[in-house]
């Protein structure tokens, strides 16, 4: 699956970026620990859902799907922190990956 970034560049979906972003967001939630294998499972679900939609997706679609999965899995605070990182720190993944 390919992802169209905000700058128009098309790249392959990288589940590792999603995993790292989920874990960083979760680290901001007091008393709610998450193991890497859980974040990996969530990233796999994001991939599966987005693959069903289209061959090429946007970063906005990835962001919305990650937040949706986190909320559905009972992690609403992690979802909010994830969205905040993406809103306030657009270069977050580049700096922390």
Rosetta silent file (secondary structure, phi, psi, omega in degrees, C-alpha in Angstrom):
SEQUENCE: XXXXXXXXXXXXXXXXXXXXXXXXXXXXXXXXXXXXXXXXXXXXXXXXXXXXXXXXXXXXXXXXXXXXXXXXXXXXXXXXXXXXXXXXXXXXXXXXX
SCORE:     score description
SCORE:     0.000 S_00000001
   1 L     0.000  142.871 -179.905    0.000    0.000    0.000 S_00000001
   2 E  -111.857  151.294 -179.123    1.210    3.485   -0.808 S_00000001
   3 E  -122.932  130.602  174.167    0.728    6.712    1.133 S_00000001
   4 E   -91.476  117.877 -179.406    0.597   10.183   -0.362 S_00000001
   5 L   -80.254  168.471 -178.600    2.328   12.575    2.016 S_00000001
   6 L   -58.505  -31.162 -179.205    1.349   16.230    2.465 S_00000001
   7 L   -82.684    1.999  178.347    4.173   17.309    0.155 S_00000001
   8 L    93.546  -11.062  179.763    2.779   15.066   -2.598 S_00000001
   9 L   -69.777  138.781  178.786    5.482   12.426   -2.338 S_00000001
  10 E  -104.932  125.320 -178.779    4.206    8.842   -2.530 S_00000001
  11 E  -130.520  164.298  174.897    5.873    6.337   -0.196 S_00000001
  12 E   -74.092  145.270  175.321    5.187    2.803    0.972 S_00000001
  13 L   -59.532  132.063 -178.869    3.143    2.408    4.138 S_00000001
  14 L  -119.571  100.294 -177.585    5.563    1.967    7.040 S_00000001
  15 H   -63.272  -25.203  179.254    3.957    0.216    9.975 S_00000001
  16 H   -63.693  -36.547  177.145    7.020    0.953   12.101 S_00000001
  17 H   -64.817  -40.493  178.493    6.225    4.671   11.948 S_00000001
  18 H   -65.592  -44.877  179.641    2.674    3.967   13.110 S_00000001
  19 H   -58.994  -49.410 -179.536    3.918    1.718   15.922 S_00000001
  20 H   -61.422  -40.906  179.981    6.412    4.328   17.147 S_00000001
  21 H   -65.726  -41.347  178.072    3.814    7.099   17.012 S_00000001
  22 H   -62.736  -45.840 -178.870    1.293    5.045   18.976 S_00000001
  23 H   -64.882  -39.859  178.079    3.866    4.189   21.637 S_00000001
  24 H   -64.325  -42.371  179.056    5.025    7.818   21.945 S_00000001
  25 H   -65.540  -41.711 -179.655    1.436    9.010   22.311 S_00000001
  26 H   -65.355  -31.752  179.547    0.677    6.303   24.852 S_00000001
  27 H   -62.552  -20.617  179.728    3.718    7.268   26.905 S_00000001
  28 L   -84.433   -7.118 -177.774    1.955   10.599   27.555 S_00000001
  29 L   -96.050  112.416 -178.754   -1.043    8.878   29.181 S_00000001
  30 L   -61.736  132.341  174.635   -0.507    8.493   32.943 S_00000001
  31 L    71.970   12.399  179.945   -1.033    4.964   34.227 S_00000001
  32 L  -124.800   85.085 -179.618   -1.762    3.443   30.809 S_00000001
  33 L   -79.830  151.180  177.025    1.153    1.330   29.682 S_00000001
  34 L  -138.196  131.845  176.636    1.218   -0.350   26.285 S_00000001
  35 L   -80.874  154.035  179.726    3.497   -3.108   25.117 S_00000001
  36 H   -57.876  -38.352 -178.340    5.111   -2.919   21.700 S_00000001
  37 H   -64.355  -30.492  176.860    3.258   -6.057   20.583 S_00000001
  38 H   -69.873  -45.806  177.606   -0.055   -4.312   21.299 S_00000001
  39 H   -61.721  -37.252  178.792    0.941   -1.260   19.244 S_00000001
  40 H   -65.098  -39.738  177.940    2.071   -3.616   16.481 S_00000001
  41 H   -63.894  -41.819  177.949   -1.325   -5.339   16.542 S_00000001
  42 H   -64.588  -42.171  179.124   -3.068   -1.942   16.263 S_00000001
  43 H   -63.010  -37.743  178.040   -0.820   -0.923   13.358 S_00000001
  44 H   -65.347  -37.662  177.734   -1.651   -4.187   11.573 S_00000001
  45 H   -67.236  -40.051  176.273   -5.351   -3.455   11.972 S_00000001
  46 H   -59.146  -47.508  179.490   -4.830    0.039   10.554 S_00000001
  47 H   -57.854  -47.615 -178.856   -3.032   -1.468    7.571 S_00000001
  48 H   -60.768  -44.849 -179.314   -5.814   -4.008    6.991 S_00000001
  49 H   -64.162  -42.587 -177.201   -8.558   -1.387    7.150 S_00000001
  50 H   -73.317  -31.463  177.627   -6.772    1.003    4.834 S_00000001
  51 H   -63.245  -34.597  178.574   -5.853   -1.712    2.340 S_00000001
  52 H   -67.443  -24.498 -175.597   -9.557   -2.426    1.931 S_00000001
  53 H   -81.839  -46.946 -171.863  -10.182    1.218    0.977 S_00000001
  54 L  -168.527  162.302  175.798   -7.629    1.924   -1.723 S_00000001
  55 L   -76.274  -33.569  179.123   -4.187    1.199   -3.129 S_00000001
  56 E  -122.956  126.737 -179.698   -3.054    4.774   -2.420 S_00000001
  57 E  -123.135  172.189  178.668   -4.112    6.599    0.731 S_00000001
  58 E  -105.430  163.339  176.970   -3.238    9.915    2.347 S_00000001
  59 H   -62.702  -31.518  178.219   -1.474   10.638    5.606 S_00000001
  60 H   -64.441  -38.330  177.893   -4.750   12.147    6.830 S_00000001
  61 H   -66.477  -39.716  176.966   -6.493    8.813    6.249 S_00000001
  62 H   -61.592  -48.136 -178.710   -3.764    7.018    8.192 S_00000001
  63 H   -57.551  -48.247 -178.640   -4.085    9.503   11.057 S_00000001
  64 H   -64.435  -39.742 -178.883   -7.872    9.159   11.227 S_00000001
  65 H   -68.403  -41.255  177.763   -7.720    5.370   11.068 S_00000001
  66 H   -59.770  -47.458 -179.788   -5.105    5.124   13.842 S_00000001
  67 H   -61.928  -41.022  179.019   -7.241    7.310   16.106 S_00000001
  68 H   -61.265  -47.873  179.699  -10.333    5.265   15.252 S_00000001
  69 H   -61.822  -45.328 -179.760   -8.612    1.966   16.069 S_00000001
  70 H   -59.843  -42.951  178.809   -7.231    3.315   19.340 S_00000001
  71 H   -64.351  -44.134 -179.913  -10.671    4.520   20.423 S_00000001
  72 H   -62.794  -29.790 -179.040  -12.310    1.232   19.477 S_00000001
  73 L   -88.622    9.433  176.441   -9.711   -0.654   21.501 S_00000001
  74 L    81.953   26.737 -179.423  -10.497    1.376   24.616 S_00000001
  75 L  -122.128   56.151 -176.289   -7.574    3.780   24.347 S_00000001
  76 H   -63.710  -34.447  179.625   -9.283    7.170   23.875 S_00000001
  77 H   -68.803  -39.807  176.396   -6.600    9.114   25.732 S_00000001
  78 H   -63.125  -40.075  177.908   -3.871    7.598   23.598 S_00000001
  79 H   -60.166  -43.369 -179.899   -5.912    8.502   20.513 S_00000001
  80 H   -65.882  -42.096  177.758   -6.144   12.120   21.658 S_00000001
  81 H   -65.597  -37.225  177.460   -2.417   12.330   22.378 S_00000001
  82 H   -60.283  -47.517  179.852   -1.715   10.753   18.979 S_00000001
  83 H   -65.824  -36.603  178.431   -3.815   13.410   17.236 S_00000001
  84 H   -64.734  -43.046  177.685   -2.203   16.178   19.288 S_00000001
  85 H   -57.797  -45.740 -176.750    1.292   15.035   18.289 S_00000001
  86 H   -67.640  -33.441 -178.925    0.314   15.063   14.656 S_00000001
  87 H   -76.208  -45.986 -172.940   -1.315   18.477   14.922 S_00000001
  88 H   -93.653  -18.084 -178.279    1.344   20.277   16.939 S_00000001
  89 L  -130.394   71.308 -176.005    4.457   18.399   15.878 S_00000001
  90 L   -60.101  -25.319  178.691    4.201   17.743   12.133 S_00000001
  91 L   -97.684   14.221 -177.041    7.851   16.695   11.947 S_00000001
  92 H   -50.442  -51.546 -176.533    7.449   14.487   15.039 S_00000001
  93 H   -67.021  -36.767 -179.794    8.037   11.158   13.277 S_00000001
  94 H   -64.578  -37.789 -178.578   11.051   12.436   11.386 S_00000001
  95 H   -76.234  -29.955 -170.889   12.683   13.618   14.608 S_00000001
  96 H  -114.070   14.204 -179.269   11.814   10.568   16.660 S_00000001
  97 L  -106.969    0.000    0.000   12.057    7.681   14.227 S_00000001
